[in-house]
Amino acid sequence: MDFNALGACFTTPACVVTQATSGLIVGMLLFLVAAGLTLIFGVLKIVNFAHGTFYMLGGYVAYSAYAETDSYALAVLAGAVAMALFGVLFERVLMSRVYGSNVLMQLLVCYAVVLIFDDIVKIVWGPEFRAMGMPAAFQVPPLFIAGGVVPPFYAVLIGIAALIAIVLSLGLSRTRLGKTVRAAAVNPQMVSALGVNTTVLFAIVFAIGGGLAGLAGALAGPVRSLSPGMGFSILIEGFIVTVIGGMGSIAGAMVAALVIGLVRGFGTIGFPGFTDGLIYIVMIGILVLRPQGLFGRPL
Amino acid sequence: MLILLLAIPILHRSPAFEDFIIRLSAMALFATSLNLLVGTTGMVSFGHGMFYGFGAYAFGLTMQLTELSLPVAALFAVALTTIAALVVGAICVRLSTDYFAFITLAVQMLFFSVIVSWQSLTGGDQGLRGGIPRRHIFGFDLGSQLHLYQFCAIVAVLGLLALRHVSMSPFGNTLRMIRDNAERAGFVGIILWRARLLAFTIAGGFAGMGGVLAALFVSGAYPELADWPNSGQAIFAVMLGGINSFLGPVLGATILLAMNDLVQRFTEYHGLVLGVVILAFALGLRRGVLDFIHLVWSKRAR
């Protein structure tokens, strides 16, 4: 623990900007992952343990697409679309068979998918770490804000994630589909009785959730390296964000993702080596004080 | 059963088999104690591996840092784990199902990161090395594999009997009632959180006992013992064997360990094979093996 370093950081604007930026990056990626998780939980009441796998596969698909086409935009699109399709497939072929049975069976199906795809990634892309590299368009001098270094790619990343957050929340509150999704989250039988095809609706929700995770994986490509098994750490953090925010709440996921991101950003200064522990402490603390999460409905 | 187990090496010595039983005793205790929560009480804990790891580290550290004899150190480690389970349980048991699962996972991950970052005490991600002095106790020389095998088998069988006793007792029935209808259990005067906390504490203690055996086997303790895949394995063992049969988790642990050993011999892609087996099992049987047998039997009887 190094409170002096933390204190020193808070008094220097450059350090605050740098750490806040890295925190925001983490937070925004986490939000994209957690938004899908929380959406799937909200509508289907399923805890999707395979969500980290979507993220990992999204990253790898983008990696390959980038190597083929040399266009980062196409690569990101490929990662997101591929995972949206994968989400539908996963829901139709596997998850739909265990709806209504023991929750643990759903968990097992997801666990199996995690194990299978970690190995498939090893077979297809090899067990070693892969780095996508920064796209040429972003290999430009960094911005300086109050003396802090902000690479342009980071700014773009934060912008994209913020845009998605806005589109998502507007889509949920304004569009017909969004309203149906919200209604289904409250009472799926009633929505089904009103003539909405819930089978299609569930598939759409998984497509959106999978697509968001794939997008996050693809966007993370240039800043994080790819490795088999990388899905799990993001999954745990995604869960922490979902749980802290209140399961099923998009706004909660946003706030919680930023909290976790900033705790990570500044935690590396004050508590090097124990940043992970810090996050679990935050989660335990919030759950003890507010068991349903920050924005969750009362239990 | 115990006599049979102890008699096998007299008839035929097989180090691979003895080795298997030693690991199985640790795993069986771990899985069965978890089932006291999952199957009996209906509380799905994702963080049970914490107590397995806690038992292993508590035992390993006690043996390395103090002069206590092995049985005393083992009892001390189990007692410490039980206290830890009481403290963790006090935080966790008031939360409802999904949140309970996540907070137990979070506490376990916190424990895991403490182990990894507290290098001076635990050796960090290298694990607790330097070995555990395997002293003689009650005429057992734990340095010899045969004696270690006998010791672990006896401890595991005694532990399982004790757990069975808990599960069959009136208290076990209370837990089943809470699982089936918590509201009604509350109405007849059961203090829910207290019963749940007691179950959590007992389960934690027995998981710690499994951890002690694991530490004896590897002569040390590793962070992996307290990591999430270990909790996942235990949940899978419970599910594979059957949550509604007392011996289900033991059978599940046996199948799982045997499968791991077998698969590792043929391919490095052991997750791929395990995953496919899990899928086939979850989509096909939809319940544990022993539960499935029970179901088929009771249908035939009708």
CSV table of N, CA, C and O in Angstrom, one decimal, chain A residues 29 40 63 90 104 111 114 123-124 126 151 166 168 171 188 204 223 245 266 281 285:
chain,number,residue,atom,x,y,z
A,29,LEU,N,-14.8,-0.6,-21.7
A,29,LEU,CA,-14.8,-2.0,-22.2
A,29,LEU,C,-15.7,-2.9,-21.3
A,29,LEU,O,-16.5,-3.7,-21.8
A,40,ILE,N,-29.2,-9.8,-21.0
A,40,ILE,CA,-29.5,-11.2,-21.0
A,40,ILE,C,-30.2,-11.7,-19.7
A,40,ILE,O,-31.2,-12.3,-19.7
A,63,TYR,N,-9.0,-10.0,-34.9
A,63,TYR,CA,-7.5,-10.1,-35.1
A,63,TYR,C,-7.3,-10.7,-36.5
A,63,TYR,O,-6.5,-10.2,-37.3
A,90,PHE,N,-25.8,-20.0,-30.1
A,90,PHE,CA,-25.6,-20.5,-28.7
A,90,PHE,C,-26.9,-20.6,-28.0
A,90,PHE,O,-27.3,-21.6,-27.3
A,104,LEU,N,-28.5,-24.7,-12.3
A,104,LEU,CA,-27.1,-25.3,-12.3
A,104,LEU,C,-26.9,-25.9,-13.7
A,104,LEU,O,-25.7,-26.0,-14.2
A,111,TYR,N,-20.4,-23.4,-18.8
A,111,TYR,CA,-19.1,-23.8,-18.4
A,111,TYR,C,-18.5,-24.7,-19.5
A,111,TYR,O,-17.3,-24.6,-19.8
A,114,VAL,N,-17.3,-22.6,-22.3
A,114,VAL,CA,-16.1,-22.0,-22.0
A,114,VAL,C,-14.9,-22.9,-22.2
A,114,VAL,O,-13.9,-22.6,-22.9
A,123,ILE,N,-6.3,-24.3,-30.6
A,123,ILE,CA,-6.1,-25.1,-31.8
A,123,ILE,C,-6.0,-24.2,-33.1
A,123,ILE,O,-5.1,-24.3,-33.9
A,124,VAL,N,-6.9,-23.2,-33.2
A,124,VAL,CA,-7.0,-22.4,-34.4
A,124,VAL,C,-5.9,-21.3,-34.3
A,124,VAL,O,-5.2,-21.1,-35.3
A,126,GLY,N,-3.4,-20.9,-31.8
A,126,GLY,CA,-2.2,-21.2,-31.0
A,126,GLY,C,-2.3,-20.7,-29.6
A,126,GLY,O,-3.1,-19.8,-29.3
A,151,PRO,N,-3.4,8.8,-25.6
A,151,PRO,CA,-3.3,8.4,-27.0
A,151,PRO,C,-4.7,8.6,-27.7
A,151,PRO,O,-5.7,8.4,-27.1
A,166,ILE,N,-25.4,5.4,-25.2
A,166,ILE,CA,-26.5,6.3,-25.5
A,166,ILE,C,-27.5,5.6,-26.4
A,166,ILE,O,-28.7,5.6,-26.2
A,168,LEU,N,-28.0,2.5,-26.9
A,168,LEU,CA,-28.6,1.3,-26.2
A,168,LEU,C,-29.7,1.8,-25.3
A,168,LEU,O,-30.8,1.3,-25.3
A,171,GLY,N,-32.5,3.2,-27.4
A,171,GLY,CA,-33.2,2.1,-28.0
A,171,GLY,C,-34.1,1.4,-27.1
A,171,GLY,O,-35.2,1.0,-27.5
A,188,PRO,N,-42.5,-12.2,-19.0
A,188,PRO,CA,-42.4,-12.8,-20.4
A,188,PRO,C,-43.7,-13.5,-20.8
A,188,PRO,O,-44.1,-13.5,-21.9
A,204,ILE,N,-33.0,-12.5,-30.3
A,204,ILE,CA,-32.5,-11.1,-30.5
A,204,ILE,C,-31.7,-10.6,-29.4
A,204,ILE,O,-30.6,-10.0,-29.5
A,223,VAL,N,-5.3,-2.6,-27.6
A,223,VAL,CA,-4.7,-2.2,-26.3
A,223,VAL,C,-4.4,-3.3,-25.4
A,223,VAL,O,-3.6,-3.2,-24.5
A,245,GLY,N,-24.0,-2.9,-10.1
A,245,GLY,CA,-25.0,-2.0,-10.7
A,245,GLY,C,-26.4,-2.4,-10.4
A,245,GLY,O,-27.3,-1.5,-10.5
A,266,PHE,N,-6.8,4.2,-10.5
A,266,PHE,CA,-6.0,4.8,-9.4
A,266,PHE,C,-5.5,3.8,-8.4
A,266,PHE,O,-4.5,4.0,-7.7
A,281,ILE,N,-13.2,-6.1,-2.8
A,281,ILE,CA,-13.6,-5.4,-1.6
A,281,ILE,C,-14.7,-4.4,-1.9
A,281,ILE,O,-15.7,-4.4,-1.2
A,285,GLY,N,-18.3,-4.8,-0.3
A,285,GLY,CA,-18.8,-3.7,0.5
A,285,GLY,C,-20.2,-3.2,0.0
A,285,GLY,O,-21.1,-3.0,0.8
